[in-house]
Coordinates of C-alpha atoms and ligand atoms in Angstrom, one line a residue:
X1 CA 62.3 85.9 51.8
X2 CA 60.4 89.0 51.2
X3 CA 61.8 91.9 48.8
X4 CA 62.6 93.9 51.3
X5 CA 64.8 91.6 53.5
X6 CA 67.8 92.3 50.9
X7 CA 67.9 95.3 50.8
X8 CA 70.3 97.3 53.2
X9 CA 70.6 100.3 51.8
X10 CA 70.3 103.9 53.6
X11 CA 69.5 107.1 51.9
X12 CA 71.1 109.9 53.8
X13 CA 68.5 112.8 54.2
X14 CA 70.4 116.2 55.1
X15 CA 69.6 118.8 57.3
X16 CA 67.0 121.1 55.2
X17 CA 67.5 124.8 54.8
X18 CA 63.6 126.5 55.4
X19 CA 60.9 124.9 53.2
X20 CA 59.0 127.0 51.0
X21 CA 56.8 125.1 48.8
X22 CA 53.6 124.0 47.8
X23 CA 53.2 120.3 47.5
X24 CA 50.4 117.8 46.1
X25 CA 50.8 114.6 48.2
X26 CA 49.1 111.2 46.9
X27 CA 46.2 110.2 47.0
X28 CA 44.3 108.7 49.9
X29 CA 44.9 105.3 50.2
X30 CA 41.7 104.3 52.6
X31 CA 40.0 105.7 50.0
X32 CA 41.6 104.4 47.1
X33 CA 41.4 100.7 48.6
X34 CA 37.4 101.7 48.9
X35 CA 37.2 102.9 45.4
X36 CA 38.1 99.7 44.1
X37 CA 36.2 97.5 46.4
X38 CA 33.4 98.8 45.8
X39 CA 33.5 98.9 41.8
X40 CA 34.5 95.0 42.0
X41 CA 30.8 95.2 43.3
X42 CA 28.9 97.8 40.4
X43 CA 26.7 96.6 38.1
X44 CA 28.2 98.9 35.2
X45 CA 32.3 100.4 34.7
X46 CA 33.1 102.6 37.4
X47 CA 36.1 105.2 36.9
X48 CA 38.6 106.0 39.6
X49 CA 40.1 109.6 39.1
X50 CA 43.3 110.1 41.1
X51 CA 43.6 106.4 42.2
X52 CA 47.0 106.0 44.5
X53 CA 49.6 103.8 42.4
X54 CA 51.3 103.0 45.4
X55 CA 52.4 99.2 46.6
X56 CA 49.3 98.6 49.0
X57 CA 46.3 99.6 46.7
X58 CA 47.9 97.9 43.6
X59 CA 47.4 95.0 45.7
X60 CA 44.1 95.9 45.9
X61 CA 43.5 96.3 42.0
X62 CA 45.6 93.1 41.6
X63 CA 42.6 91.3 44.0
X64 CA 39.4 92.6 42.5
X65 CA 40.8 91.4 39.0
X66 CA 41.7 88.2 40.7
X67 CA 38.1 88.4 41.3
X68 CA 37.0 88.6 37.9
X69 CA 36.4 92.5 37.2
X70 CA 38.5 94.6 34.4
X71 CA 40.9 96.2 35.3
X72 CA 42.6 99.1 33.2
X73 CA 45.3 101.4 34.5
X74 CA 46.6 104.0 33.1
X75 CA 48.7 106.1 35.5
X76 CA 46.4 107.6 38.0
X77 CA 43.3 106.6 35.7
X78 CA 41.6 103.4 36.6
X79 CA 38.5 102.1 34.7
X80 CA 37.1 98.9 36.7
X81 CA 34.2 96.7 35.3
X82 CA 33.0 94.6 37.7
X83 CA 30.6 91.5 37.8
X84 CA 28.1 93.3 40.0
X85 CA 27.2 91.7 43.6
X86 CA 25.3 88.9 42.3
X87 CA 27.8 87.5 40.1
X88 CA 31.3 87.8 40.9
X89 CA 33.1 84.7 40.0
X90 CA 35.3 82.5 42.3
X91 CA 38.8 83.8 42.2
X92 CA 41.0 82.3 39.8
X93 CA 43.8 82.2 42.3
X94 CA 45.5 83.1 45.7
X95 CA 44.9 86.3 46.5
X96 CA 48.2 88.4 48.0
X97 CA 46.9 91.2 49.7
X98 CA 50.9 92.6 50.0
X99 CA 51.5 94.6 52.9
X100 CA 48.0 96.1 53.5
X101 CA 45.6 95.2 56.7
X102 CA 42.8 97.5 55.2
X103 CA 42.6 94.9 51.7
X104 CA 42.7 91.9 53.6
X105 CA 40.1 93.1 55.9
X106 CA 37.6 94.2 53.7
X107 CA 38.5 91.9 50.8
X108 CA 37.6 88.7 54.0
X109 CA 34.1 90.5 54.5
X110 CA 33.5 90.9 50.8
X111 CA 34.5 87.0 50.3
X112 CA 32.4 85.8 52.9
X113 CA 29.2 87.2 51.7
X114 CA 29.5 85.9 48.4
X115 CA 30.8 82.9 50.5
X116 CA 32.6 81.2 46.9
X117 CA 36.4 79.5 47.7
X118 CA 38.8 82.2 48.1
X119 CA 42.5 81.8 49.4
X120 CA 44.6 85.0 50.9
X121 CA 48.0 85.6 51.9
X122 CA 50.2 88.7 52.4
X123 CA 53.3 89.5 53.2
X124 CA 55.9 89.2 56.6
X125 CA 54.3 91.5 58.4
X126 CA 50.7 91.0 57.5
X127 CA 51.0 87.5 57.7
X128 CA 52.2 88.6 61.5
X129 CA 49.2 90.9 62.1
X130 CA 45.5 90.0 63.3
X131 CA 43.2 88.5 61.6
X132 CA 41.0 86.8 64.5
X133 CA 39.4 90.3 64.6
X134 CA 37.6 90.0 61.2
X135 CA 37.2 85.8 61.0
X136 CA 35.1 85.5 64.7
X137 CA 32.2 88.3 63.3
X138 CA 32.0 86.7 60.3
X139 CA 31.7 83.2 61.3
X140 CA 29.3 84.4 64.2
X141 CA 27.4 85.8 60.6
X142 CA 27.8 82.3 59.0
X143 CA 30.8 82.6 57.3
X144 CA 33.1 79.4 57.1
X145 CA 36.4 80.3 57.7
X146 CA 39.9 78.6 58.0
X147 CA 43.2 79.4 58.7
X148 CA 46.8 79.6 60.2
X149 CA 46.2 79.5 63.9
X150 CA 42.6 78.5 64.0
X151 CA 41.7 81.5 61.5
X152 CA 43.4 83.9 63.7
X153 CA 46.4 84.6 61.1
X154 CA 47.2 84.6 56.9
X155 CA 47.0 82.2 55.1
X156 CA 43.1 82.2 55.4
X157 CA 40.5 80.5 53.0
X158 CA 36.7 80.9 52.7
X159 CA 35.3 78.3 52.4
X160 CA 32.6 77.6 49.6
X161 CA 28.9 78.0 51.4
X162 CA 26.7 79.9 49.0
X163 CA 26.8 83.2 50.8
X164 CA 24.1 84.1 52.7
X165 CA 25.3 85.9 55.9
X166 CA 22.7 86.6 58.7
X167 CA 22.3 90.0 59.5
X168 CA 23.5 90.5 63.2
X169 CA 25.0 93.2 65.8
X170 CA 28.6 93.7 66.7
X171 CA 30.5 95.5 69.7
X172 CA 34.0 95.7 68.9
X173 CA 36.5 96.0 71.4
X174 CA 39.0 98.8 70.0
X175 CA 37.9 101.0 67.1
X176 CA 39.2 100.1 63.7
X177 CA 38.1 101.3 61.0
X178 CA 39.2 98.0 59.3
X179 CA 37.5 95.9 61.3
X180 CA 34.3 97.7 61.0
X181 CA 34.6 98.5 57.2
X182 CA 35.0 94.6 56.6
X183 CA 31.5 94.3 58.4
X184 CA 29.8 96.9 56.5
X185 CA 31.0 95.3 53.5
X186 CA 30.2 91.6 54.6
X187 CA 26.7 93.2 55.2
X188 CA 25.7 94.2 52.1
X189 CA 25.4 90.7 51.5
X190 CA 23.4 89.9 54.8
X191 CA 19.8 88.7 55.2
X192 CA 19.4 91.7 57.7
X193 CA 20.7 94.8 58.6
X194 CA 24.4 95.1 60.0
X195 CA 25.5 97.0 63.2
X196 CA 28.9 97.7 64.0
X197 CA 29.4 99.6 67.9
X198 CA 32.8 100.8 68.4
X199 CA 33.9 102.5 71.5
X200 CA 36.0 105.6 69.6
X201 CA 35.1 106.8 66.0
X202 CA 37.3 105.4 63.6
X203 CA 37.8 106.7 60.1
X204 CA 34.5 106.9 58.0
X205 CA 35.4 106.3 54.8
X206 CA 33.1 103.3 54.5
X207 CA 30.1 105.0 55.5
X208 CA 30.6 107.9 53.3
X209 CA 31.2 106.0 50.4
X210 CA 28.7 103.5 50.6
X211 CA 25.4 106.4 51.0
X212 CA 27.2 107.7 48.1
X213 CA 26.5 104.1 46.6
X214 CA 22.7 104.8 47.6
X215 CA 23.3 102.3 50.8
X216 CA 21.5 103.0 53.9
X217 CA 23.5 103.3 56.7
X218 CA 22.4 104.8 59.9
X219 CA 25.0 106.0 62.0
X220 CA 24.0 106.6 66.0
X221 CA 26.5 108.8 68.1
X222 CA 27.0 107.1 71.6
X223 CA 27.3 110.1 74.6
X224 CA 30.4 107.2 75.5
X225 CA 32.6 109.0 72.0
X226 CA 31.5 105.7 70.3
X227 CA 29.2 105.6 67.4
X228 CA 26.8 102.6 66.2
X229 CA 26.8 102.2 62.2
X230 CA 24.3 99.9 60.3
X231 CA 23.7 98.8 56.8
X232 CA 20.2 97.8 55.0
X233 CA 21.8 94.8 52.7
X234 CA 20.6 96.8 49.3
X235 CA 20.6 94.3 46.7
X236 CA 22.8 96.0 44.3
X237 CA 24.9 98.9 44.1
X238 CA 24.5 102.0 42.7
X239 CA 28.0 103.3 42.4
X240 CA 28.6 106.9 40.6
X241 CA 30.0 106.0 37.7
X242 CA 33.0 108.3 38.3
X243 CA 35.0 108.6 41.9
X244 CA 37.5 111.4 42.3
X245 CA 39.8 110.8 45.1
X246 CA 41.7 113.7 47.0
X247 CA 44.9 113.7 48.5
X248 CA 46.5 111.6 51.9
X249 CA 46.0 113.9 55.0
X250 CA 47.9 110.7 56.1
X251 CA 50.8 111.6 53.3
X252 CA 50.6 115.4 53.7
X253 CA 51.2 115.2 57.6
X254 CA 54.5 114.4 56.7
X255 CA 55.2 118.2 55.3
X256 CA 53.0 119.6 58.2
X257 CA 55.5 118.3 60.4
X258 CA 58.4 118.9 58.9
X259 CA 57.1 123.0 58.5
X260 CA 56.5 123.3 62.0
X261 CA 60.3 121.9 63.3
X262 CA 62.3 123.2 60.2
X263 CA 62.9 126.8 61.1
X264 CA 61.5 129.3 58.3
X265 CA 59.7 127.1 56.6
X266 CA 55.8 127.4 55.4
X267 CA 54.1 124.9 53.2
X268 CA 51.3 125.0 51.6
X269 CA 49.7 121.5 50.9
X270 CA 47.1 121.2 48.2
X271 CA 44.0 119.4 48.0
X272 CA 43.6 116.7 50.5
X273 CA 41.1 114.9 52.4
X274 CA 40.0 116.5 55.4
X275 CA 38.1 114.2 57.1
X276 CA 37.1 115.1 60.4
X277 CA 37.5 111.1 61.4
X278 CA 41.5 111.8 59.8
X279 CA 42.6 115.0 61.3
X280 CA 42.6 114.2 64.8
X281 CA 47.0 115.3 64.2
X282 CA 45.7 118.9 63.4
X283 CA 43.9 119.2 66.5
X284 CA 46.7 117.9 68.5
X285 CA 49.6 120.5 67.0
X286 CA 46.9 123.0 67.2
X287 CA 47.1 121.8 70.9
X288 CA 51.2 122.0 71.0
X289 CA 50.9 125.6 69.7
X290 CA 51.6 125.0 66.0
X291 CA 50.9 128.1 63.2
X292 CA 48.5 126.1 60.9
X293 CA 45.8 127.1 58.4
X294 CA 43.1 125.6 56.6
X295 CA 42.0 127.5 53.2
X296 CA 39.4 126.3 50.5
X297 CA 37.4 123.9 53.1
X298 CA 34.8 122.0 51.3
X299 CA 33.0 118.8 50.1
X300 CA 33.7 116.6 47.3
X301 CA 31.4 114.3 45.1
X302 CA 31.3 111.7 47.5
X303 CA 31.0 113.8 50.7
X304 CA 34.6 113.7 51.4
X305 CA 36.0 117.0 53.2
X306 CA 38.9 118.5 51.4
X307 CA 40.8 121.9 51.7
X308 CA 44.4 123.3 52.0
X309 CA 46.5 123.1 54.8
X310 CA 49.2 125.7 55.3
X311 CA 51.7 124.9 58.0
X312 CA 54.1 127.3 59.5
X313 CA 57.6 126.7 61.7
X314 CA 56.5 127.3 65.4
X315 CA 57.6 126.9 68.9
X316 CA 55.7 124.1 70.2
X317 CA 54.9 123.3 73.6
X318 CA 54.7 119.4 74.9
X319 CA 51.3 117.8 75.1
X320 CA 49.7 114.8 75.9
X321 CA 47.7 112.4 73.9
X322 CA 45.0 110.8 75.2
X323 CA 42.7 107.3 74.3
X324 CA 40.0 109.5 73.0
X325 CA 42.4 110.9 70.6
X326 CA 43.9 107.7 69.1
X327 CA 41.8 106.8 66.1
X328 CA 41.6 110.1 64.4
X329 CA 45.6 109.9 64.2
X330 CA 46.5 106.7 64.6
X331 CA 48.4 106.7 61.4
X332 CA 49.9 110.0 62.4
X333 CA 51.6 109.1 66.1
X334 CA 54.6 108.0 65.0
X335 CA 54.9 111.6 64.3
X336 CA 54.5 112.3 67.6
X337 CA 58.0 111.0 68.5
X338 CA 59.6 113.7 66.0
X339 CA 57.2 116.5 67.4
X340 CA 58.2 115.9 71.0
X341 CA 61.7 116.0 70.8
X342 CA 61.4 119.8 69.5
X343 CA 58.8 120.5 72.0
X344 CA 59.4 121.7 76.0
X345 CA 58.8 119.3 78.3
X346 CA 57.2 115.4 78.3
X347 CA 54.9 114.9 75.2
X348 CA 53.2 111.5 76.2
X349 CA 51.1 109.5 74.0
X350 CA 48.7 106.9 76.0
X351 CA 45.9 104.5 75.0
X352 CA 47.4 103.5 71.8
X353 CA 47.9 99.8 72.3
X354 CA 46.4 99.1 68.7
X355 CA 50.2 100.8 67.5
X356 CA 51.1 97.3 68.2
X357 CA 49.7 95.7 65.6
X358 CA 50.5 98.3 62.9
X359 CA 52.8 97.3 60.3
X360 CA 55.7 96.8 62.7
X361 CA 54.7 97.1 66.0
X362 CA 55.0 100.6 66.0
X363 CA 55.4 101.9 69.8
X364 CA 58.6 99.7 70.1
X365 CA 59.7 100.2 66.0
X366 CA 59.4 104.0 66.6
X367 CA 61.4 104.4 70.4
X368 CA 63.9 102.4 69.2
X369 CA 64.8 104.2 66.0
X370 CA 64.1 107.9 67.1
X371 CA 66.3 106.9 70.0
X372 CA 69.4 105.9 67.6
X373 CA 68.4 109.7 66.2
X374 CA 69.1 111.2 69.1
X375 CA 65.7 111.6 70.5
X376 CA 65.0 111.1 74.2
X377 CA 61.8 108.6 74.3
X378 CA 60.8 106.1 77.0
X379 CA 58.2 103.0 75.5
X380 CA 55.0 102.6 77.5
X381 CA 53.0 99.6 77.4
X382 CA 50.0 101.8 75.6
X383 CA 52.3 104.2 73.7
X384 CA 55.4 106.0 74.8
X385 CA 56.9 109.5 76.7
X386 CA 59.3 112.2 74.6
X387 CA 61.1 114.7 77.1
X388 CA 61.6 117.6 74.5
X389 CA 64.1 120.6 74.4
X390 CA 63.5 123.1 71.3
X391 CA 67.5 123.7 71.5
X392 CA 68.9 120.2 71.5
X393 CA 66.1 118.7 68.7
X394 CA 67.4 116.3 66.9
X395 CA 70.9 115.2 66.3
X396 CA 70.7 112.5 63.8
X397 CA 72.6 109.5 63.2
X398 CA 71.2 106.1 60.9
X399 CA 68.0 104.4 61.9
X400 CA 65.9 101.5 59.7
X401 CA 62.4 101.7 58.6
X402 CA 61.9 98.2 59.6
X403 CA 60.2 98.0 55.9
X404 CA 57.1 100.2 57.8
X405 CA 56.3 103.4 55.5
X406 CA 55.1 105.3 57.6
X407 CA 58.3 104.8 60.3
X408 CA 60.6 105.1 57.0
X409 CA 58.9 108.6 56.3
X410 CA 58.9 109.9 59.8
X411 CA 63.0 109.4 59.9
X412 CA 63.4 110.9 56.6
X413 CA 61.2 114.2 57.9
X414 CA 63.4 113.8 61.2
X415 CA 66.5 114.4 59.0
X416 CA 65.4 117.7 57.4
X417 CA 65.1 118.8 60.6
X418 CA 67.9 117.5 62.7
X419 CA 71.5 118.8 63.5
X420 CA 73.8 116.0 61.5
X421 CA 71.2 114.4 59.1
X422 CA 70.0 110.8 59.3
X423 CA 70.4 107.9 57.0
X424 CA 67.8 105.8 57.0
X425 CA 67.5 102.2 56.0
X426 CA 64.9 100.9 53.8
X427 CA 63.6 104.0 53.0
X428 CA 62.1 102.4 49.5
X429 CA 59.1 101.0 52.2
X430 CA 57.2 104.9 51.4
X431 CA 56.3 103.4 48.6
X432 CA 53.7 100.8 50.1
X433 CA 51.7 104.3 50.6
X434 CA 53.4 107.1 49.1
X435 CA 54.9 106.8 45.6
X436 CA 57.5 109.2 44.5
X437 CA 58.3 110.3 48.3
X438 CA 61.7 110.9 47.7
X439 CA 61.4 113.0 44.5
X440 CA 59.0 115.2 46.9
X441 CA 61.5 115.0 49.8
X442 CA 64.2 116.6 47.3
X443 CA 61.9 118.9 45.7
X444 CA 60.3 120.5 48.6
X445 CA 63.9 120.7 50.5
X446 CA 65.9 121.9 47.9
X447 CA 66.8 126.1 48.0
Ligands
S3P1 C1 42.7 102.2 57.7 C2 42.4 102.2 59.1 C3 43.3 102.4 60.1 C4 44.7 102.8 59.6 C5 45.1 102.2 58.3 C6 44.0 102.4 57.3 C7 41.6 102.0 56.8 O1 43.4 101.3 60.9 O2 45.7 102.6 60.6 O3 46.3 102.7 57.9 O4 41.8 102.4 55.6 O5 40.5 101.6 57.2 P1 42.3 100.9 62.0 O6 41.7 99.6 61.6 O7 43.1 100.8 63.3 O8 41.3 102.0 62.1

């Protein structure tokens, strides 16, 4: 039985007088995940300022160490000394990648170019989620692979083969950013260069971070909204010896919300990544007539937009979502479901199929929860429809997280702004991504 499944407990989440406050959300997860990935694989100890402490990415720091590098913690301070790519040992044991598809993913490409015996698991829901994805590339690359289902599900091994991946193209189906990061990585142990085509543009963390890392990576925009990336195997790795990571846009889109549907409110959230693969949600409030500002744009160390975002409460108007705009929010949709009921007319969010293989599957987890709020939301095959009215809103009732963080969170945000307040169940899930979310939900809410 996993943690979770004993624990029943709602946290009731009252309806918020305006919010006036300025918040530092978390740190980035994809890039805290990356972070440590990629110092498993430095020649010399690699610092991590600002690394997330939350459930998923100690999972992550939990695997490299598995894989033989030092690891030291303290707090938000992570020093990681790994083997370098040559030389990373086989892992001492099973590796449990938790709740988090991004660590499985790009641990699987990392494992099968050094191609030593590695065994991964994960919990309920990962072990229900997609692996085929990541296992057919890299056995089409040489990588020998078993698992539950044919390799198509955890638990997965690698099987011991020496490494030595062929370089080689790859069209995927539906962008991911996990999918393609776990080739990237798997290719900087190729014999060749790497190419990953994928029809939208997913997050670029990987990219970024790896020309950081002296990598080169060509990246080709496709007039189709796709993009072609591609990696030169490099040898080794030249990782800065320091990596600062700036806050979750993923986190702080929480607040944003809540500002625009809590009535008086402003909030001001501090440094956090700004992405222009992430912020696809900005674009779309922007698009439902939302009172939003960005202050202090600019570019960190490792060529990572950051900046300030200042959301205000606003009448919003409904909108529609469309294929194109799925992977620059897909954490964010959810969202969507709170947004709309708030918003005159049908919001409708279409062409997000890969919602379904989320966490929970998160276009039937999210119409059936908002639903018990109070919100009026019909599921679609490929996302689902809100009919909004700015005067009804929210009435608020109980709903469950279904131990998803990001469902968990929305609910919570849905209660500051509803008529009655919501409990909701399993609300300790935020912390697979967002540590200390209830500490923040009190402070920015309170008078
Ligand atoms: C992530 C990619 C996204 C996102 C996930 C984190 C990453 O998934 O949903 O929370 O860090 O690469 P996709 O693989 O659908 O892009």
């Amino acid at each position: 039985m996993d943690k979770r499944d004993s624990i029943l407990a709602a946290t009731r989440i009252a309806p918020a007088s305006p919010l006036r406050a300025e918040i530092s959300v978390p740190s980035d997860k994809s890039l805290s995940h990356r972070a440590a990935l990629v110092s498993l694989l430095a020649e010399h100890p690699v610092t991590i300022r600002n690394y997330l402490p939350a459930e998923d990415t100690l999972a992550t720091l939990n695997a490299i160490s598995t894989f033989g590098a030092r690891v030291e913690r303290k707090e938000i301070t992570v020093q990681i000394t790994g083997a370098g790519m040559k030389n990373i040992p086989e892992p001492s044991n099973v590796i449990d990648a938790s709740n988090s598809g991004t660590l499985i993913r790009i641990i699987l490409g990392i494992a099968a170019g050094l191609g030593r015996f590695s065994c991964f698991t994960g919990d309920a829901s990962l072990r229900g989620r997609p692996m085929g994805r990541v296992v057919q590339p890299l056995r089409e690359m040489g990588a020998e692979i078993v698992g539950v289902g044919g390799g198509e599900m955890l638990p997965i091994a690698v099987l011991e083969n020496g490494g030595g991946l062929r370089g080689s193209e790859h069209v995927l189906p539906v962008a991911s950013a996990q999918v393609k990061s776990c080739l990237l990585f798997a290719g900087l142990f190729a014999d060749g260069v790497v190419s990953v085509t994928e029809p939208g543009r997913s997050r670029d963390h990987t990219e970024r971070l790896l020309q950081a890392c002296s990598v080169m990576v060509g990246i080709e925009e496709m007039s189709s909204g796709g993009r072609k990336v591609s990696v030169e195997p490099p040898g080794s790795l030249r990782v800065p010896g320091e990596i600062e990571i700036p806050g979750d846009f993923s986190s702080a889109a929480f607040w944003i919300a809540a500002a625009l549907v809590v009535p008086g409110s402003e909030v001001l959230v501090r440094k956090v990544g700004l992405n222009p693969t992430r912020t696809r949600f900005l674009d779309i409030l922007r698009g439902m007539g939302a009172d939003l500002e960005i202050r202090g744009a600019g570019e960190d160390a490792i060529g990572e937009p950051v900046g300030e975002v200042v959301a205000r409460h606003s009448p919003l108007k409904a909108t529609t979502v469309n294929p194109e705009d799925v992977p620059g929010a897909v954490d964010e949709l959810p969202l969507l479901a709170l947004l709309g009921a708030f918003a005159e007319g049908e919001t409708v969010v279409r062409g997000a199929e890969e919602l379904r293989v989320k966490e929970t599957d998160r276009i039937q987890a999210v119409c059936e929860e908002f639903r018990k709020v109070g919100v009026e939301i019909e599921e679609r095959p490929d996302g689902f429809t809100v009919t909004g009215d700015p005067d009804r809103g929210i009435r608020g009732g109980r709903a469950s997280s279904r131990g998803d963080h990001r469902i968990g969170m929305g609910l919570a945000v849905a209660g500051l702004a509803s008529k009655e307040g919501v409990e909701v169940e399993d609300l300790e899930a935020a912390s697979v991504s967002y540590p200390g979310f209830l500490r923040d939900l009190a402070s920015i809410s309170c008078r």
